[in-house]
Coordinates of N, CA, C and O in Angstrom, one line a residue:
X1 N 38.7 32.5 6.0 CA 38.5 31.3 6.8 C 37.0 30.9 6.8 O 36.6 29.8 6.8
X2 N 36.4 31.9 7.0 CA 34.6 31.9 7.1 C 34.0 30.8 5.6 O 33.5 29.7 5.6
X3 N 34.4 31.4 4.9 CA 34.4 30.8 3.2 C 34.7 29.5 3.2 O 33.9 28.5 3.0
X4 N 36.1 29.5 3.5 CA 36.6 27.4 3.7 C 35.5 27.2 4.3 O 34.5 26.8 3.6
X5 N 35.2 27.6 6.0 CA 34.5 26.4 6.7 C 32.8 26.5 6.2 O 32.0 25.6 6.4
X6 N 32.3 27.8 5.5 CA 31.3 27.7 4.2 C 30.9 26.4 4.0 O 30.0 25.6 4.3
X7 N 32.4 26.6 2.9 CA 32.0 25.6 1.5 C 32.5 23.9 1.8 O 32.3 22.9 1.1
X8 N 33.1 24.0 3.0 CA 33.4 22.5 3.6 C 32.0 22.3 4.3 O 31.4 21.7 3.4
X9 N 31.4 22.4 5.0 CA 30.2 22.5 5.5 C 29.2 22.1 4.4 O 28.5 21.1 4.5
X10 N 29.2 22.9 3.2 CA 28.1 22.9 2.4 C 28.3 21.0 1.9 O 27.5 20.0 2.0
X11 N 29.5 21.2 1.4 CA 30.0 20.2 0.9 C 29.5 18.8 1.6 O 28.9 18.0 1.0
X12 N 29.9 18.6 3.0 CA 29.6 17.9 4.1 C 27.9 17.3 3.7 O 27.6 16.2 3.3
X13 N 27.1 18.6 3.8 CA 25.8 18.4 3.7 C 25.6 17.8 2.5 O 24.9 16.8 2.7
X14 N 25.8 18.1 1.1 CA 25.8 17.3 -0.3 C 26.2 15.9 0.5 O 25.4 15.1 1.0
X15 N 27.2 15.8 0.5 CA 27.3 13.9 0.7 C 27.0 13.7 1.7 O 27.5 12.6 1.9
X16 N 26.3 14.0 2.6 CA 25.4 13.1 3.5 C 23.8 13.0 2.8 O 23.0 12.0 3.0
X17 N 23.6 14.1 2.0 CA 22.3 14.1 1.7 C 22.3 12.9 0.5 O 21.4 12.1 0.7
X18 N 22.9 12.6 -0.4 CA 23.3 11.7 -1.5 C 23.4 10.3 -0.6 O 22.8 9.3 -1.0
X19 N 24.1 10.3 0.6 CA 24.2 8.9 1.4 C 22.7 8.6 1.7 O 22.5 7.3 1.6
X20 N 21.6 9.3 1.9 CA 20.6 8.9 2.4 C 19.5 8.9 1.6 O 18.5 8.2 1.8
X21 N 19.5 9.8 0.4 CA 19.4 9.7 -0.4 C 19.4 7.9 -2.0 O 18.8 7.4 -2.8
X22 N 20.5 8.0 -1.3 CA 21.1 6.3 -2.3 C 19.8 5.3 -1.4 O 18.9 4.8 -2.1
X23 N 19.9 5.2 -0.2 CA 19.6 4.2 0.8 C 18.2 4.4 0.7 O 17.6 3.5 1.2
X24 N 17.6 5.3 0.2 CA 16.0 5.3 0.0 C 15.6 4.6 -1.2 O 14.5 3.9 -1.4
X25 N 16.9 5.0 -2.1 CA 16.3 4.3 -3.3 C 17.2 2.8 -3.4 O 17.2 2.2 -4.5
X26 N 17.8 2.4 -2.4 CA 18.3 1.2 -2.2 C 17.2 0.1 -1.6 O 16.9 -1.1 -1.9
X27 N 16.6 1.2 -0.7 CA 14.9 0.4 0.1 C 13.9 -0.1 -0.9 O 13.4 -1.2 -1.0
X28 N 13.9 0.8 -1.5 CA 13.1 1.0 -2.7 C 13.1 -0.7 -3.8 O 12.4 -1.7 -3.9
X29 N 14.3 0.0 -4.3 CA 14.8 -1.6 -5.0 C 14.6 -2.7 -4.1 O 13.9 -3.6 -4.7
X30 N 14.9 -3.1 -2.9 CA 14.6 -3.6 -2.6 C 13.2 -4.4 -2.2 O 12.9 -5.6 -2.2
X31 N 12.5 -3.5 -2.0 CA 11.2 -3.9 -1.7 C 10.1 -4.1 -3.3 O 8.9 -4.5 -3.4
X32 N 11.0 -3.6 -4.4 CA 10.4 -3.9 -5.5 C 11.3 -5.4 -6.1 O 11.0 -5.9 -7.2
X33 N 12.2 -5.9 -5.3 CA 12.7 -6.7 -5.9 C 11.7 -8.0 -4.9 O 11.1 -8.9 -5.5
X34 N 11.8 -7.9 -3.6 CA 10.9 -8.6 -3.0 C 9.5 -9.0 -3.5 O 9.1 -10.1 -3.5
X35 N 8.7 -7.9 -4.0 CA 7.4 -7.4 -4.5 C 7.0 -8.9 -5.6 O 6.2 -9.8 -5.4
X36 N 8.1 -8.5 -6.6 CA 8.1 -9.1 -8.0 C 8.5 -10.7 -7.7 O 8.0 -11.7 -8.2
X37 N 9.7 -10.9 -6.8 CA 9.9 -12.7 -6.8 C 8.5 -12.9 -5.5 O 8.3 -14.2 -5.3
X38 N 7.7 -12.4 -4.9 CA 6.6 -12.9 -4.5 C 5.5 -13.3 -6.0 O 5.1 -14.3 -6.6
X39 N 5.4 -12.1 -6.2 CA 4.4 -12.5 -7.2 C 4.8 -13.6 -8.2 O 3.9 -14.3 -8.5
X40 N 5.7 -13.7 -8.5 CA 6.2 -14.9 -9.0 C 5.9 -16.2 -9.0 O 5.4 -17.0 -9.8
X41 N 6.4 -16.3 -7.5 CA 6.2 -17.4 -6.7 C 4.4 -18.5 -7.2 O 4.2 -19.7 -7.2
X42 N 3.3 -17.2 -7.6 CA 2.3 -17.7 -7.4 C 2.3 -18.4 -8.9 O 1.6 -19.4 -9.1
X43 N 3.2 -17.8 -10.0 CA 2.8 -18.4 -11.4 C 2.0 -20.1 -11.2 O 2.2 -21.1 -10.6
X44 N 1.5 -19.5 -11.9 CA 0.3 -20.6 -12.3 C -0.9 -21.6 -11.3 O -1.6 -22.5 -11.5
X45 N -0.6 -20.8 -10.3 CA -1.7 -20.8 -9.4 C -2.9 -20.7 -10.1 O -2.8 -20.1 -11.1
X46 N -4.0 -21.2 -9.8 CA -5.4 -21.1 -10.5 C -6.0 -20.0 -10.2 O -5.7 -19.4 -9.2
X47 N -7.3 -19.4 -11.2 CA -8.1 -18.1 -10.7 C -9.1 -18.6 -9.3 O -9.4 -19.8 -9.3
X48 N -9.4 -18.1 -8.4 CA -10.5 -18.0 -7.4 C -10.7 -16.7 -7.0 O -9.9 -16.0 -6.5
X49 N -12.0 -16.5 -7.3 CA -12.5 -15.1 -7.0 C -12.7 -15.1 -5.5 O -13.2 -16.1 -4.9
X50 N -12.3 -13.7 -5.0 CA -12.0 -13.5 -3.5 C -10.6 -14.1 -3.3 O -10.0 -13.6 -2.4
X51 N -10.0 -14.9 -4.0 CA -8.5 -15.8 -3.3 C -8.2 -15.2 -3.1 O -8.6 -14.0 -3.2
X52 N -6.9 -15.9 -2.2 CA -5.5 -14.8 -1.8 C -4.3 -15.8 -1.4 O -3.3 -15.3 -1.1
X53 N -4.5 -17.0 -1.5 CA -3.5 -18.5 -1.2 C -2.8 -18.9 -2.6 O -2.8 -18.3 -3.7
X54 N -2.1 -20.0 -2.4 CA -1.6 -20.9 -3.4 C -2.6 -22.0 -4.0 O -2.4 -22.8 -4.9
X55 N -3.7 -21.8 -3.0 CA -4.8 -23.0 -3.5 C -6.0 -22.2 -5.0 O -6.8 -22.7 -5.8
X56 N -5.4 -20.7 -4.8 CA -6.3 -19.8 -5.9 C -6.6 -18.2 -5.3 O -6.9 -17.7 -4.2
X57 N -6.3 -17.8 -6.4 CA -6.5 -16.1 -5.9 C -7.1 -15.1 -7.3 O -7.1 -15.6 -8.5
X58 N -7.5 -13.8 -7.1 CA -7.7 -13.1 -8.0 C -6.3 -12.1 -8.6 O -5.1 -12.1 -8.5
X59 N -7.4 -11.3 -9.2 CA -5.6 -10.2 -9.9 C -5.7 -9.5 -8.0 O -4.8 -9.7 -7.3
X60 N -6.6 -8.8 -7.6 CA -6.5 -8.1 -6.9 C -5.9 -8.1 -5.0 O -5.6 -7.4 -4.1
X61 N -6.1 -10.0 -5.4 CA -5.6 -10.6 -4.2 C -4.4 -10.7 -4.5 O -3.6 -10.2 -3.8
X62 N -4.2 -11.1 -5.4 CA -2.6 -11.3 -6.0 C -1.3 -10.2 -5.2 O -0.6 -10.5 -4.3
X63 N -1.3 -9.0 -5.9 CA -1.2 -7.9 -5.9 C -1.6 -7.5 -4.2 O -0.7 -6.8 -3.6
X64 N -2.7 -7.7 -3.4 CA -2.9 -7.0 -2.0 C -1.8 -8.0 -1.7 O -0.7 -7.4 -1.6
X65 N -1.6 -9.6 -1.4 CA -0.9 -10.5 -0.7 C 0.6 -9.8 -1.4 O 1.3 -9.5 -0.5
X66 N 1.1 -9.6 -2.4 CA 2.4 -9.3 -2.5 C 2.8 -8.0 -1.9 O 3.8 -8.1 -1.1
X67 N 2.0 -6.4 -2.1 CA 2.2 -5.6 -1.0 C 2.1 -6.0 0.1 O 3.0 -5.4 0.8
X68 N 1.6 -6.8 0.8 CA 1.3 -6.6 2.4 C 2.3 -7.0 2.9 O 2.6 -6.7 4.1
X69 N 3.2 -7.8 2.1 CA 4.4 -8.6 2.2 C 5.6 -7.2 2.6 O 6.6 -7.3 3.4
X70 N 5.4 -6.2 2.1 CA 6.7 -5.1 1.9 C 6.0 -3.9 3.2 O 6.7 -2.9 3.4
X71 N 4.6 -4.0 4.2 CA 4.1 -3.6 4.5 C 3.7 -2.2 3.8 O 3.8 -1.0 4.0
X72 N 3.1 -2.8 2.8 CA 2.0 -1.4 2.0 C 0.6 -2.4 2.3 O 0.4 -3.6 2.2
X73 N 0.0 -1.6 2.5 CA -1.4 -2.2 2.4 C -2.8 -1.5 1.4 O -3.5 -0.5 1.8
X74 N -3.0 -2.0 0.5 CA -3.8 -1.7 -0.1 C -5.4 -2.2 0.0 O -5.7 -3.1 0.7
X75 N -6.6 -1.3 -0.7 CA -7.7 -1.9 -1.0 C -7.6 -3.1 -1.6 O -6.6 -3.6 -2.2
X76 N -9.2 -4.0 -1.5 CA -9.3 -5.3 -2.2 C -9.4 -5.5 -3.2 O -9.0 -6.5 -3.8
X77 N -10.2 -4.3 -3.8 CA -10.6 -4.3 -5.3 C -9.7 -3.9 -6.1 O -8.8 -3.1 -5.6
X78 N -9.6 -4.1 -7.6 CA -8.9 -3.4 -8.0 C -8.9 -1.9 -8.4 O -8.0 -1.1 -8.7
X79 N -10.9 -1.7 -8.4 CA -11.1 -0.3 -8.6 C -10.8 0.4 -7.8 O -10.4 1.4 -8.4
X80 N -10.5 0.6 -5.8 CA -10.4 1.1 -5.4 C -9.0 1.0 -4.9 O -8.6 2.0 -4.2
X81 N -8.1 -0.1 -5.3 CA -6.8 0.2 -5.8 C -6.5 1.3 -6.4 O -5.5 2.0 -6.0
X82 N -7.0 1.5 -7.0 CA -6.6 2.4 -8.3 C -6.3 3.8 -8.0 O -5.6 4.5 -8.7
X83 N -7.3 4.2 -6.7 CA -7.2 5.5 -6.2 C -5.8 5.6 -5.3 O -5.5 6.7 -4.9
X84 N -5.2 4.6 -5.0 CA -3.9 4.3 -4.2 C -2.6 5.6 -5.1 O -2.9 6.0 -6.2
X85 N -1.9 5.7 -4.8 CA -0.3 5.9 -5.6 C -0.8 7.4 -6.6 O -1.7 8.2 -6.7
X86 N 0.7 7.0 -7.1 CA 0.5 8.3 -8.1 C 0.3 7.7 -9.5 O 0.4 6.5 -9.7
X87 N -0.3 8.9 -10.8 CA -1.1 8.4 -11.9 C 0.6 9.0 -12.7 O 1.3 10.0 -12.5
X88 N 0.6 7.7 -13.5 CA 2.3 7.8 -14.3 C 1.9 7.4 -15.7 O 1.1 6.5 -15.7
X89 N 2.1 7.7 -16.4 CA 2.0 7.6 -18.0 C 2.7 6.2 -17.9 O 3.3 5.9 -16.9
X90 N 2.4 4.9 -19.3 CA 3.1 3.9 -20.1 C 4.8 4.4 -20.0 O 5.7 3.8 -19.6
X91 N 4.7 5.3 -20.5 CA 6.6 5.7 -21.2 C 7.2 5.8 -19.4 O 8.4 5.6 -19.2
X92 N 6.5 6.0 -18.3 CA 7.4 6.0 -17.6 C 7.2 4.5 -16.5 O 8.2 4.5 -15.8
X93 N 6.6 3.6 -16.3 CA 6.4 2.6 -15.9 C 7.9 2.2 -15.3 O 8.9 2.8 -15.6
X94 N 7.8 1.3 -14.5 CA 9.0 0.6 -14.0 C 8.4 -0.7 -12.9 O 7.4 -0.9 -12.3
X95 N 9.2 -1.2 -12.9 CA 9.2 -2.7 -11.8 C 8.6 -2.0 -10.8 O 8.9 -0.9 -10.2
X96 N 7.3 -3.3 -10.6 CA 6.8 -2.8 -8.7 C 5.4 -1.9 -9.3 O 4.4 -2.2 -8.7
X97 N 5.4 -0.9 -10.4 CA 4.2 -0.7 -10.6 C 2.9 -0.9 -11.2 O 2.7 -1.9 -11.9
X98 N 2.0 -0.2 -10.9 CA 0.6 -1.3 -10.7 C -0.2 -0.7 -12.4 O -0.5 0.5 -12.6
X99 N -0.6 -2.0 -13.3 CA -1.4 -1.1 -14.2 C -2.8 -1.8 -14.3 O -3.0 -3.0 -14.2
X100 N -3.6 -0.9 -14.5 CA -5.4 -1.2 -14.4 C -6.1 -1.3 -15.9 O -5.7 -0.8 -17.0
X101 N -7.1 -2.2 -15.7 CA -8.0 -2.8 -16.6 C -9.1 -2.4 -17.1 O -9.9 -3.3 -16.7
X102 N -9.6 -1.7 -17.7 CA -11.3 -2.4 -17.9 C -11.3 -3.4 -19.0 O -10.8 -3.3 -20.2
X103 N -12.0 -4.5 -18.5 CA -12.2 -5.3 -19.0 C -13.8 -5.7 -19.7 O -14.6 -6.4 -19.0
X104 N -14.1 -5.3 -20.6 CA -15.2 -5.5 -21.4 C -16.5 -6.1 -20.5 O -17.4 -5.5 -19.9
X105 N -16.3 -7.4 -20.6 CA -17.2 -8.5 -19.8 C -17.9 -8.1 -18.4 O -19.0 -8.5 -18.0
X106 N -16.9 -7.0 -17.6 CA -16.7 -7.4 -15.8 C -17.3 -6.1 -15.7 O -17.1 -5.3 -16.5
X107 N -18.1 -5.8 -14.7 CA -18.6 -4.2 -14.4 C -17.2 -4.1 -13.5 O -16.3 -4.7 -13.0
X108 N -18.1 -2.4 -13.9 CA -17.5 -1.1 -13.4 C -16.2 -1.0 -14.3 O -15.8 -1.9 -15.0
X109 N -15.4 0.4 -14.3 CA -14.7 1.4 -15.4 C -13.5 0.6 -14.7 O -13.0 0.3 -15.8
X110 N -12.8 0.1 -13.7 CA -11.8 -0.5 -13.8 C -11.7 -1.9 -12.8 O -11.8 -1.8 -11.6
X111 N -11.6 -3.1 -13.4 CA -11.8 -4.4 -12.9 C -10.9 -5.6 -12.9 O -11.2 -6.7 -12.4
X112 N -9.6 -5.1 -13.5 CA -8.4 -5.8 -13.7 C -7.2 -5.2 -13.1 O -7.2 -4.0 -13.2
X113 N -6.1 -5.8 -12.4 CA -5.1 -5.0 -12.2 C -3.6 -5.8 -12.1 O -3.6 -6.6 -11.2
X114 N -2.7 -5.6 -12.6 CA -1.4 -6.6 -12.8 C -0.2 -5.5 -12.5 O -0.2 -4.3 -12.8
X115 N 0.9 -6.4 -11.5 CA 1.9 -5.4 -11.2 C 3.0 -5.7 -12.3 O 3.2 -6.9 -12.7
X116 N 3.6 -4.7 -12.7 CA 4.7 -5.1 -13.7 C 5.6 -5.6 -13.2 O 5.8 -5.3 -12.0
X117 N 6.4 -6.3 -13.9 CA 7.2 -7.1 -13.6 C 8.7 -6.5 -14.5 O 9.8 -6.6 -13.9
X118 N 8.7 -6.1 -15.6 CA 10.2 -5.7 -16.8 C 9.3 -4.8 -17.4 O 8.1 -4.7 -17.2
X119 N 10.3 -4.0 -18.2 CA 10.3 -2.8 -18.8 C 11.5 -3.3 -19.6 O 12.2 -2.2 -19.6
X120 N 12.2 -4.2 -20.2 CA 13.4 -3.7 -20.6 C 12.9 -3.6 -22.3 O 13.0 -2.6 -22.9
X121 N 12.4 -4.9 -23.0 CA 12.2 -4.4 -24.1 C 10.4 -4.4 -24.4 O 9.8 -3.6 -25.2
X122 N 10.0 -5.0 -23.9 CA 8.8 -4.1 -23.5 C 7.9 -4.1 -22.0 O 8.6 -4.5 -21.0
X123 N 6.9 -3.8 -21.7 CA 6.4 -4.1 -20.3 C 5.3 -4.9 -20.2 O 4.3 -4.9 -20.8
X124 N 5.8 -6.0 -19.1 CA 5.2 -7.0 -18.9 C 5.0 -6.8 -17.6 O 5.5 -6.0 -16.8
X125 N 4.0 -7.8 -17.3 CA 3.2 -7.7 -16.3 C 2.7 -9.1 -15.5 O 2.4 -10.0 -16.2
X126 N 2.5 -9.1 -14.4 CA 2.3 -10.4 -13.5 C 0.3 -10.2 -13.3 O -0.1 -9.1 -13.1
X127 N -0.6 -11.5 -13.3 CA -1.9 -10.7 -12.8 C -2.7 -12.6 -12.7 O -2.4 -13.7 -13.1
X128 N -3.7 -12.0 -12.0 CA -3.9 -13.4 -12.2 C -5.9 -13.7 -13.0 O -7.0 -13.3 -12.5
X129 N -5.7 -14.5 -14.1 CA -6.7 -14.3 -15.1 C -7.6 -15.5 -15.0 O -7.0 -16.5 -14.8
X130 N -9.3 -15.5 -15.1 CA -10.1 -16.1 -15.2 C -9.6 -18.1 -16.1 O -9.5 -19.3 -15.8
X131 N -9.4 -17.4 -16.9 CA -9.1 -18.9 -17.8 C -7.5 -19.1 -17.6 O -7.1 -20.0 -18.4
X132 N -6.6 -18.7 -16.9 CA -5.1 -19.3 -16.9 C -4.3 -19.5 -15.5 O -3.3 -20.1 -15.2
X133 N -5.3 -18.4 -14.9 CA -4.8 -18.4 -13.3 C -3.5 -17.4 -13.7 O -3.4 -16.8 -14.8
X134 N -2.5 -17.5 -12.5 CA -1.6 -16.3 -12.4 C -0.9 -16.5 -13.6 O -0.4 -17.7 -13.7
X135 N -0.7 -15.6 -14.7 CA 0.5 -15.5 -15.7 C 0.9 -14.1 -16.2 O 0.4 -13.0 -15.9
X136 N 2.0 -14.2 -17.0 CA 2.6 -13.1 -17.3 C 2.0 -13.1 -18.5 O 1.6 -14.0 -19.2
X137 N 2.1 -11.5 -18.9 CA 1.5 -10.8 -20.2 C 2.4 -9.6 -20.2 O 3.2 -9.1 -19.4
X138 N 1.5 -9.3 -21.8 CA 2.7 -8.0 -21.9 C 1.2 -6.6 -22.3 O 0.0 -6.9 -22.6
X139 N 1.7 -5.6 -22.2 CA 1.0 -5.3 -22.8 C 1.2 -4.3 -24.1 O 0.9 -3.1 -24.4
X140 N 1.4 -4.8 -24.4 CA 1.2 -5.0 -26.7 C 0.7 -5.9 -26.6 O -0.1 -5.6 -27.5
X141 N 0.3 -6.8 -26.3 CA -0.9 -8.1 -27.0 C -2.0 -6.9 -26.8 O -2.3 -6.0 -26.0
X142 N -2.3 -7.2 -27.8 CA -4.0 -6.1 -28.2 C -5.1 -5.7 -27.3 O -5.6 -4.6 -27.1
X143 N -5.3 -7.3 -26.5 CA -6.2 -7.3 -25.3 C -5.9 -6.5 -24.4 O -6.8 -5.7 -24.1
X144 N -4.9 -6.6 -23.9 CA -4.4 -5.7 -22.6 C -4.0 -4.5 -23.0 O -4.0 -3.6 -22.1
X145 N -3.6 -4.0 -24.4 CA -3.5 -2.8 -25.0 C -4.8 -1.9 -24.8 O -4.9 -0.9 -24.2
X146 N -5.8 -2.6 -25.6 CA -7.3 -1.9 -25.4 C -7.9 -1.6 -24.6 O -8.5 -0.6 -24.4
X147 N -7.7 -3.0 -23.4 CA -8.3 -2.7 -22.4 C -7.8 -1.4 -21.0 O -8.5 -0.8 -20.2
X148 N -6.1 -1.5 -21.4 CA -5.4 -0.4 -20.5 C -6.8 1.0 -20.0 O -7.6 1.3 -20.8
X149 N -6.8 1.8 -18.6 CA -7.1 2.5 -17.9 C -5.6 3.6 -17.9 O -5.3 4.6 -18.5
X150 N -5.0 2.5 -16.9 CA -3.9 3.7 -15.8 C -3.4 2.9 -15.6 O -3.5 1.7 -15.7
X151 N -2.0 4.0 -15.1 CA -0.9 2.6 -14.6 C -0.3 3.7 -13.2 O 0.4 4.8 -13.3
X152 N -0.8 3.1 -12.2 CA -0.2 3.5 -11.0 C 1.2 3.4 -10.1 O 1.4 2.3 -9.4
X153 N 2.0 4.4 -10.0 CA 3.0 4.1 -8.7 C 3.0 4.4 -7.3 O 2.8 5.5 -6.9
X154 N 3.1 3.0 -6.5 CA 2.8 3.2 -5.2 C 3.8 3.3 -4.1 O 3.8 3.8 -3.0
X155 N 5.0 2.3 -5.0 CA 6.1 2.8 -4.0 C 7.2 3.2 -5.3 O 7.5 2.7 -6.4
X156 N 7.7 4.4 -4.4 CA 8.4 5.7 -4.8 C 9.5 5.1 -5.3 O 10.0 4.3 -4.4
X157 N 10.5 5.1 -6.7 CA 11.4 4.4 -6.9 C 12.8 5.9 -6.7 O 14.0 5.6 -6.8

């Protein structure tokens, strides 16, 4: 009898833990699905350094205004972005996470930063750029290939 009420017990605890478990990564999705139709929203908004509006923003305003939205709050810059989240390889990327730049032109080791947006046939990315204002990129175009740093996850999928 000890045994049954054991292994029913144990049992009990597996599907509750899987129940709360799902619902973390149901939060998850969700706040990464929020994340990405914000950033969206801004396509083709113009560059303004310091922005954070629909009147003009940078990559780093971009990206702070769409977290603050899911209440994550990040640094301004994107260098000090960067020390945010966990450090994840290209091969493991997914929606919602953040990848960093150096950009030739701009001081300091990292000065660009765009949140991805897909992974399915390759990874693209939302950010918002000096000459185009907010657009999407992938990175296989060479520029953003070369220039790649790191690619950070900040919220847990």
């Amino acid at each position: 009898m000890n045994k049954r009420l054991f292994f029913l017990i144990v049992i009990c605890l597996l599907i509750i833990y899987r129940c709360f478990n799902n619902r973390e990564k149901d939060n998850s999705t969700a706040k990464t699905t929020k994340l990405i139709e914000l950033a969206s929203s801004f396509e083709g908004v113009k560059y303004r350094a310091g922005g954070m509006t629909k009147k003009g923003m940078d990559c780093s305003g971009l990206v702070s205004v769409c977290f603050k939205s899911i209440d994550v709050q990040l640094p301004r810059s994107s260098a000090r972005m960067s020390s945010v989240g966990t450090k994840i390889s290209l091969n493991e990327v997914e929606k919602g996470d953040l990848l960093f730049f150096n950009i030739d032109r701009l001081k300091g080791k990292i000065n660009h930063v765009g949140l991805v947006t897909s992974t399915e046939s390759e990874i693209q990315f939302i950010h918002s750029t000096t000459s185009k204002g907010v657009i999407y990129s992938s990175i296989n175009e060479n520029y953003w290939k070369d220039s790649f740093v790191i690619a950070k996850r900040v919220i847990t999928h």
